[in-house]
Amino acid sequence: MLLGIDPGTAVTGFGVVSVDPRRNMVLLQCGVIRTSPRAALAIRLKDIHEGVAALIDEFSPDTLSIESTFYGKNVRSALALGQARGAIILAAAQRGVEVAEYAPREIKKAVVGTGGATKEQVAYMVRRHLRLRTDPAPSDAADGVAAALCHAFTGRRPTLANPTVITP
Amino acid sequence: MLLGIDPGTAVTGFGVVSVDPRRNMVLLQCGVIRTSPRAALAIRLKDIHEGVAALIDEFSPDTLSIESTFYGKNVRSALALGQARGAIILAAAQRGVEVAEYAPREIKKAVVGTGGATKEQVAYMVRRHLRLRTDPAPSDAADGVAAALCHAFTGRRPTLANPTVITP
């Protein structure tokens, strides 16, 4: 069982995918954890943490596969995204679930075949791989499912890198 | 009671300061939460979260005052620092402790009188304000105490800003 996560402070997409020994894959659930833009950051992080914790408790995934995203590429948005990631990774660590991290390009390459795929292509191929009737929606949910598929396809051992060590 | 935090993935400094109604301040404890550079990120975040949670449970602070730092100013280190901040802020949110955030310059200005103060000046003034025999050590611990003092001096209401909203 895999839990794929596309992290964000406002919207965190997720997908739960079961993989049997013959590598048949079934989508069990996908969706988004939304937080209120009017809530304090602390409350938003708590909501994200609780949402992911509830998914782990319900589905007992072996691995949480998380996209290592750099939206915007500016320091402020990276700090914000890092906070959401911290809350998510913590939920896994507290429950003994291993964490695997994939760059957005790795996920696109694994799911679509090219690292430069569009969001629409990712959603379409997620649908094909899992034999869904429609594309997963919203697109954040599809990105969460794609993170799970990437781990299923590449079968990589968890390689969550240590971050740059920050010594004041 | 105030808990001041200088966050970091490798070393998180903290200081616990009691403030009585006449604004007399006493340092109850200071130190650092160190994580192993060899541990996986998930484990390091768990250790930081547990360390902060234990301090909150022991001292029941009214406010957690956290430095909003941008070391290095690059996206990678900001993401890493954000993850540590997420784990820390979450520990407060889960226990109903309000979170106040101060920029490094605000803390230096409140404690030393100038936003451009050196680490040594901060440690020295922390010592003077709290009538300690020696500077708090290591310097990360002094920075944690300084974050608590900043909140005590400025008495600002919590103003933890919402982060940049990241919408994929």
CSV table of C-alpha atoms in Angstrom, one decimal:
chain,number,residue,atom,x,y,z
A,1,MET,CA,0.0,0.0,0.0
A,2,LEU,CA,1.3,3.4,-1.0
A,3,LEU,CA,0.3,6.9,0.0
A,4,GLY,CA,1.4,9.5,-2.5
A,5,ILE,CA,1.5,13.2,-1.4
A,6,ASP,CA,1.8,16.4,-3.4
A,7,PRO,CA,2.4,18.8,-0.5
A,8,GLY,CA,1.3,22.4,-0.2
A,9,THR,CA,0.2,24.8,2.6
A,10,ALA,CA,-3.1,25.6,0.9
A,11,VAL,CA,-3.8,22.3,-0.9
A,12,THR,CA,-2.1,19.0,-0.3
A,13,GLY,CA,-3.1,16.3,-2.8
A,14,PHE,CA,-3.0,12.6,-2.0
A,15,GLY,CA,-3.6,9.2,-3.5
A,16,VAL,CA,-3.8,5.8,-1.9
A,17,VAL,CA,-2.8,3.0,-4.2
A,18,SER,CA,-2.7,-0.7,-3.4
A,19,VAL,CA,-0.1,-2.8,-5.3
A,20,ASP,CA,-0.4,-6.6,-5.3
A,21,PRO,CA,2.6,-9.0,-5.7
A,22,ARG,CA,2.0,-9.1,-9.5
A,23,ARG,CA,2.2,-5.3,-9.4
A,24,ASN,CA,-1.5,-4.8,-10.2
A,25,MET,CA,-2.4,-1.4,-8.9
A,26,VAL,CA,-5.7,-0.2,-7.7
A,27,LEU,CA,-6.6,3.4,-6.6
A,28,LEU,CA,-8.4,3.2,-3.3
A,29,GLN,CA,-8.8,6.9,-2.6
A,30,CYS,CA,-7.6,10.2,-3.8
A,31,GLY,CA,-8.4,13.8,-2.9
A,32,VAL,CA,-7.0,16.9,-1.3
A,33,ILE,CA,-6.5,18.3,2.2
A,34,ARG,CA,-7.5,22.0,2.0
A,35,THR,CA,-6.6,24.5,4.7
A,36,SER,CA,-8.3,27.8,5.2
A,37,PRO,CA,-6.4,30.8,3.9
A,38,ARG,CA,-7.8,32.8,6.9
A,39,ALA,CA,-6.5,30.3,9.5
A,40,ALA,CA,-3.2,30.9,11.3
A,41,LEU,CA,-0.3,29.0,9.9
A,42,ALA,CA,-0.1,26.9,13.0
A,43,ILE,CA,-3.7,25.7,12.5
A,44,ARG,CA,-3.1,25.0,8.9
A,45,LEU,CA,-0.1,22.9,9.7
A,46,LYS,CA,-2.1,21.0,12.3
A,47,ASP,CA,-4.9,20.4,9.8
A,48,ILE,CA,-2.4,19.0,7.2
A,49,HIS,CA,-0.7,16.8,9.9
A,50,GLU,CA,-4.1,15.5,11.1
A,51,GLY,CA,-5.3,14.8,7.5
A,52,VAL,CA,-2.2,12.8,6.6
A,53,ALA,CA,-2.2,11.0,10.0
A,54,ALA,CA,-5.8,10.0,9.4
A,55,LEU,CA,-4.9,8.6,6.0
A,56,ILE,CA,-2.0,6.6,7.4
A,57,ASP,CA,-4.2,5.3,10.2
A,58,GLU,CA,-6.9,4.2,7.8
A,59,PHE,CA,-4.8,2.6,5.1
A,60,SER,CA,-1.6,1.6,6.8
A,61,PRO,CA,0.7,2.4,3.8
A,62,ASP,CA,4.1,0.8,3.7
A,63,THR,CA,5.6,3.9,2.2
A,64,LEU,CA,4.7,7.6,2.0
A,65,SER,CA,5.9,8.9,-1.4
A,66,ILE,CA,6.2,12.7,-1.4
A,67,GLU,CA,7.0,15.1,-4.2
A,68,SER,CA,10.0,17.3,-3.5
A,69,THR,CA,8.7,20.4,-5.1
A,70,PHE,CA,10.1,23.8,-5.6
A,71,TYR,CA,7.3,26.0,-6.6
A,72,GLY,CA,8.2,29.6,-7.4
A,73,LYS,CA,11.8,29.0,-6.6
A,74,ASN,CA,11.9,31.8,-4.1
A,75,VAL,CA,13.1,31.5,-0.6
A,76,ARG,CA,9.7,32.6,0.9
A,77,SER,CA,7.6,30.0,-0.9
A,78,ALA,CA,10.3,27.3,-0.2
A,79,LEU,CA,10.1,28.1,3.5
A,80,ALA,CA,6.3,27.8,3.4
A,81,LEU,CA,6.4,24.6,1.5
A,82,GLY,CA,9.0,23.2,3.8
A,83,GLN,CA,6.7,23.8,6.8
A,84,ALA,CA,3.9,21.8,5.1
A,85,ARG,CA,6.4,19.1,4.2
A,86,GLY,CA,7.6,19.0,7.8
A,87,ALA,CA,4.1,18.4,9.1
A,88,ILE,CA,3.5,15.6,6.5
A,89,ILE,CA,6.8,13.8,7.0
A,90,LEU,CA,6.4,14.0,10.7
A,91,ALA,CA,3.0,12.2,10.5
A,92,ALA,CA,4.8,9.3,8.7
A,93,ALA,CA,7.8,9.3,11.1
A,94,GLN,CA,5.5,9.2,14.1
A,95,ARG,CA,3.8,6.1,12.7
A,96,GLY,CA,7.0,4.3,11.5
A,97,VAL,CA,6.0,4.7,7.9
A,98,GLU,CA,9.0,5.0,5.5
A,99,VAL,CA,9.3,8.1,3.5
A,100,ALA,CA,10.5,8.2,-0.1
A,101,GLU,CA,11.0,11.5,-1.9
A,102,TYR,CA,10.9,12.1,-5.7
A,103,ALA,CA,11.6,15.2,-7.7
A,104,PRO,CA,8.7,16.4,-9.9
A,105,ARG,CA,10.7,15.5,-13.0
A,106,GLU,CA,11.2,11.9,-11.7
A,107,ILE,CA,7.5,11.5,-11.1
A,108,LYS,CA,6.6,12.8,-14.5
A,109,LYS,CA,9.1,10.6,-16.2
A,110,ALA,CA,7.9,7.5,-14.3
A,111,VAL,CA,4.2,8.2,-14.9
A,112,VAL,CA,4.2,9.8,-18.4
A,113,GLY,CA,7.6,8.9,-19.8
A,114,THR,CA,9.0,12.4,-20.0
A,115,GLY,CA,10.1,14.8,-17.2
A,116,GLY,CA,8.6,17.7,-19.1
A,117,ALA,CA,5.0,16.4,-19.1
A,118,THR,CA,2.2,18.8,-18.4
A,119,LYS,CA,-0.3,18.6,-15.6
A,120,GLU,CA,-2.9,17.4,-18.0
A,121,GLN,CA,-0.6,14.6,-19.3
A,122,VAL,CA,0.1,13.5,-15.7
A,123,ALA,CA,-3.7,13.3,-14.9
A,124,TYR,CA,-4.4,11.5,-18.2
A,125,MET,CA,-1.7,8.9,-17.6
A,126,VAL,CA,-2.7,8.4,-13.9
A,127,ARG,CA,-6.1,7.6,-15.3
A,128,ARG,CA,-4.8,5.1,-17.8
A,129,HIS,CA,-2.4,3.4,-15.4
A,130,LEU,CA,-5.2,2.9,-12.9
A,131,ARG,CA,-8.0,2.3,-15.4
A,132,LEU,CA,-10.2,5.1,-14.0
A,133,ARG,CA,-13.2,6.4,-15.8
A,134,THR,CA,-12.2,10.0,-15.4
A,135,ASP,CA,-9.1,11.9,-14.6
A,136,PRO,CA,-8.6,12.3,-10.8
A,137,ALA,CA,-9.6,15.8,-9.8
A,138,PRO,CA,-8.6,18.3,-8.7
A,139,SER,CA,-5.1,18.2,-10.4
A,140,ASP,CA,-3.5,18.2,-6.9
A,141,ALA,CA,-5.1,14.9,-6.2
A,142,ALA,CA,-3.8,13.5,-9.5
A,143,ASP,CA,-0.3,14.7,-8.5
A,144,GLY,CA,-0.6,12.9,-5.2
A,145,VAL,CA,-1.6,9.7,-7.0
A,146,ALA,CA,1.3,10.2,-9.5
A,147,ALA,CA,3.8,10.4,-6.5
A,148,ALA,CA,2.5,7.0,-5.4
A,149,LEU,CA,2.7,5.5,-8.9
A,150,CYS,CA,6.3,6.8,-9.2
A,151,HIS,CA,7.3,4.8,-6.2
A,152,ALA,CA,5.4,1.7,-7.5
A,153,PHE,CA,7.1,1.9,-10.9
A,154,THR,CA,10.6,2.8,-9.9
A,155,GLY,CA,10.5,0.6,-6.8
A,156,ARG,CA,13.3,2.6,-5.4
A,157,ARG,CA,14.3,2.1,-1.8
A,158,PRO,CA,13.5,5.2,0.3
A,159,THR,CA,16.2,7.7,-0.2
A,160,LEU,CA,14.9,10.8,1.6
A,161,ALA,CA,18.0,12.9,1.6
A,162,ASN,CA,19.2,14.8,4.5
A,163,PRO,CA,18.6,18.5,3.9
A,164,THR,CA,21.4,21.0,3.7
A,165,VAL,CA,22.6,21.1,7.3
A,166,ILE,CA,21.9,24.5,8.7
A,167,THR,CA,24.3,25.5,11.4
A,168,PRO,CA,23.8,29.0,12.7
B,1,MET,CA,5.9,31.7,30.6
B,2,LEU,CA,7.6,32.0,27.3
B,3,LEU,CA,9.4,29.4,25.1
B,4,GLY,CA,11.7,31.0,22.7
B,5,ILE,CA,13.0,28.9,19.7
B,6,ASP,CA,15.8,29.4,17.2
B,7,PRO,CA,14.9,26.6,14.7
B,8,GLY,CA,17.2,24.5,12.6
B,9,THR,CA,17.3,21.0,11.3
B,10,ALA,CA,20.7,20.2,12.9
B,11,VAL,CA,20.4,22.3,16.0
B,12,THR,CA,17.3,24.0,17.5
B,13,GLY,CA,18.1,26.4,20.3
B,14,PHE,CA,15.5,27.1,23.0
B,15,GLY,CA,15.0,29.2,26.1
B,16,VAL,CA,12.3,29.1,28.8
B,17,VAL,CA,11.7,32.4,30.4
B,18,SER,CA,9.1,33.2,33.2
B,19,VAL,CA,7.8,36.7,33.3
B,20,ASP,CA,5.9,37.9,36.4
B,21,PRO,CA,3.3,40.7,36.4
B,22,ARG,CA,6.0,43.2,37.1
B,23,ARG,CA,7.8,42.0,34.1
B,24,ASN,CA,10.6,40.5,36.1
B,25,MET,CA,12.2,37.8,34.0
B,26,VAL,CA,13.8,34.6,35.1
B,27,LEU,CA,15.6,32.1,32.8
B,28,LEU,CA,14.3,28.6,33.8
B,29,GLN,CA,16.1,26.6,31.2
B,30,CYS,CA,17.9,26.9,27.9
B,31,GLY,CA,19.7,24.5,25.6
B,32,VAL,CA,19.6,22.9,22.2
B,33,ILE,CA,17.9,20.0,20.5
B,34,ARG,CA,20.5,18.3,18.4
B,35,THR,CA,19.7,15.8,15.7
B,36,SER,CA,22.0,13.3,14.2
B,37,PRO,CA,23.4,14.3,10.7
B,38,ARG,CA,23.3,10.6,9.9
B,39,ALA,CA,19.6,10.1,10.7
B,40,ALA,CA,17.0,10.3,8.0
B,41,LEU,CA,15.2,13.6,7.7
B,42,ALA,CA,12.0,12.0,9.0
B,43,ILE,CA,13.7,10.9,12.2
B,44,ARG,CA,15.3,14.3,12.7
B,45,LEU,CA,11.9,16.1,12.3
B,46,LYS,CA,10.4,13.6,14.8
B,47,ASP,CA,13.2,14.3,17.3
B,48,ILE,CA,12.7,18.1,16.9
B,49,HIS,CA,9.0,17.7,17.4
B,50,GLU,CA,9.3,15.5,20.4
B,51,GLY,CA,11.9,17.8,22.0
B,52,VAL,CA,9.7,20.9,21.6
B,53,ALA,CA,6.6,19.0,22.7
B,54,ALA,CA,8.5,17.8,25.9
B,55,LEU,CA,9.4,21.4,26.7
B,56,ILE,CA,5.8,22.6,26.2
B,57,ASP,CA,4.5,19.7,28.4
B,58,GLU,CA,7.0,20.5,31.1
B,59,PHE,CA,6.7,24.3,31.2
B,60,SER,CA,3.3,25.0,29.8
B,61,PRO,CA,4.3,28.3,28.1
B,62,ASP,CA,1.7,30.8,27.1
B,63,THR,CA,3.5,31.6,23.9
B,64,LEU,CA,6.1,30.0,21.7
B,65,SER,CA,8.2,32.7,20.2
B,66,ILE,CA,10.1,31.6,17.1
B,67,GLU,CA,12.7,33.2,15.0
B,68,SER,CA,11.7,33.5,11.3
B,69,THR,CA,15.2,32.9,9.9
B,70,PHE,CA,16.5,32.8,6.4
B,71,TYR,CA,19.9,31.3,6.6
B,72,GLY,CA,21.8,31.1,3.4
B,73,LYS,CA,18.9,32.7,1.5
B,74,ASN,CA,18.8,29.8,-1.0
B,75,VAL,CA,15.8,27.7,-1.8
B,76,ARG,CA,17.2,24.5,-0.6
B,77,SER,CA,18.2,25.7,2.8
B,78,ALA,CA,14.9,27.5,3.2
B,79,LEU,CA,13.0,24.3,2.4
B,80,ALA,CA,15.0,22.4,5.0
B,81,LEU,CA,14.5,25.2,7.6
B,82,GLY,CA,10.8,25.3,6.8
B,83,GLN,CA,10.5,21.6,7.6
B,84,ALA,CA,12.1,22.1,11.0
B,85,ARG,CA,9.8,25.1,11.6
B,86,GLY,CA,6.8,23.0,10.6
B,87,ALA,CA,7.6,20.3,13.2
B,88,ILE,CA,8.1,23.0,15.9
B,89,ILE,CA,5.0,25.1,15.1
B,90,LEU,CA,2.9,21.9,14.9
B,91,ALA,CA,4.0,20.9,18.5
B,92,ALA,CA,2.6,24.2,19.7
B,93,ALA,CA,-0.6,24.0,17.6
B,94,GLN,CA,-1.3,20.5,18.9
B,95,ARG,CA,-1.1,21.8,22.5
B,96,GLY,CA,-3.1,25.0,22.0
B,97,VAL,CA,0.0,27.2,22.6
B,98,GLU,CA,0.0,30.5,20.6
B,99,VAL,CA,2.8,31.1,18.2
B,100,ALA,CA,4.5,34.4,17.7
B,101,GLU,CA,7.1,34.9,14.9
B,102,TYR,CA,9.9,37.5,14.9
B,103,ALA,CA,12.4,38.3,12.2
B,104,PRO,CA,16.1,38.0,13.3
B,105,ARG,CA,16.5,41.8,13.1
B,106,GLU,CA,13.4,42.4,15.3
B,107,ILE,CA,14.9,40.1,18.0
B,108,LYS,CA,18.3,41.8,17.9
B,109,LYS,CA,16.7,45.2,18.0
B,110,ALA,CA,14.6,44.2,21.0
B,111,VAL,CA,17.4,42.5,22.9
B,112,VAL,CA,20.5,44.6,22.0
B,113,GLY,CA,18.9,47.8,20.6
B,114,THR,CA,20.2,47.4,17.1
B,115,GLY,CA,19.1,45.0,14.3
B,116,GLY,CA,22.7,44.6,13.2
B,117,ALA,CA,23.9,43.1,16.5
B,118,THR,CA,26.4,40.3,16.4
B,119,LYS,CA,25.8,36.8,17.9
B,120,GLU,CA,28.2,37.8,20.7
B,121,GLN,CA,26.3,40.9,21.5
B,122,VAL,CA,23.0,39.0,21.6
B,123,ALA,CA,24.5,36.4,24.0
B,124,TYR,CA,26.0,39.2,26.2
B,125,MET,CA,22.7,41.1,26.4
B,126,VAL,CA,20.7,38.0,27.1
B,127,ARG,CA,23.1,37.4,30.0
B,128,ARG,CA,22.6,41.0,31.3
B,129,HIS,CA,18.8,41.0,30.9
B,130,LEU,CA,18.5,37.8,32.8
B,131,ARG,CA,21.4,38.4,35.3
B,132,LEU,CA,23.2,35.2,34.4
B,133,ARG,CA,26.7,34.5,35.5
B,134,THR,CA,27.8,33.5,32.0
B,135,ASP,CA,26.6,33.8,28.5
B,136,PRO,CA,24.1,31.0,27.6
B,137,ALA,CA,25.9,28.4,25.5
B,138,PRO,CA,26.0,27.3,22.8
B,139,SER,CA,25.0,30.4,20.8
B,140,ASP,CA,21.9,28.7,19.5
B,141,ALA,CA,20.6,28.4,23.0
B,142,ALA,CA,21.2,32.2,23.5
B,143,ASP,CA,19.3,32.8,20.3
B,144,GLY,CA,16.4,30.8,21.6
B,145,VAL,CA,16.4,32.8,24.8
B,146,ALA,CA,16.6,36.0,22.8
B,147,ALA,CA,13.4,35.0,20.8
B,148,ALA,CA,11.6,34.7,24.2
B,149,LEU,CA,13.0,38.0,25.4
B,150,CYS,CA,11.9,39.7,22.2
B,151,HIS,CA,8.3,38.6,22.8
B,152,ALA,CA,8.5,39.7,26.5
B,153,PHE,CA,9.8,43.2,25.5
B,154,THR,CA,7.7,43.9,22.6
B,155,GLY,CA,4.6,42.3,24.0
B,156,ARG,CA,3.2,42.0,20.6
B,157,ARG,CA,0.2,40.0,20.0
B,158,PRO,CA,0.9,36.8,18.0
B,159,THR,CA,1.2,37.7,14.4
B,160,LEU,CA,2.3,34.6,12.7
B,161,ALA,CA,1.8,35.4,9.1
B,162,ASN,CA,0.2,33.1,6.7
B,163,PRO,CA,2.8,32.0,4.3
B,164,THR,CA,2.7,32.7,0.6
B,165,VAL,CA,-0.1,30.6,-0.7
B,166,ILE,CA,1.2,27.9,-2.9
B,167,THR,CA,-1.3,26.8,-5.5
B,168,PRO,CA,0.1,24.3,-7.9
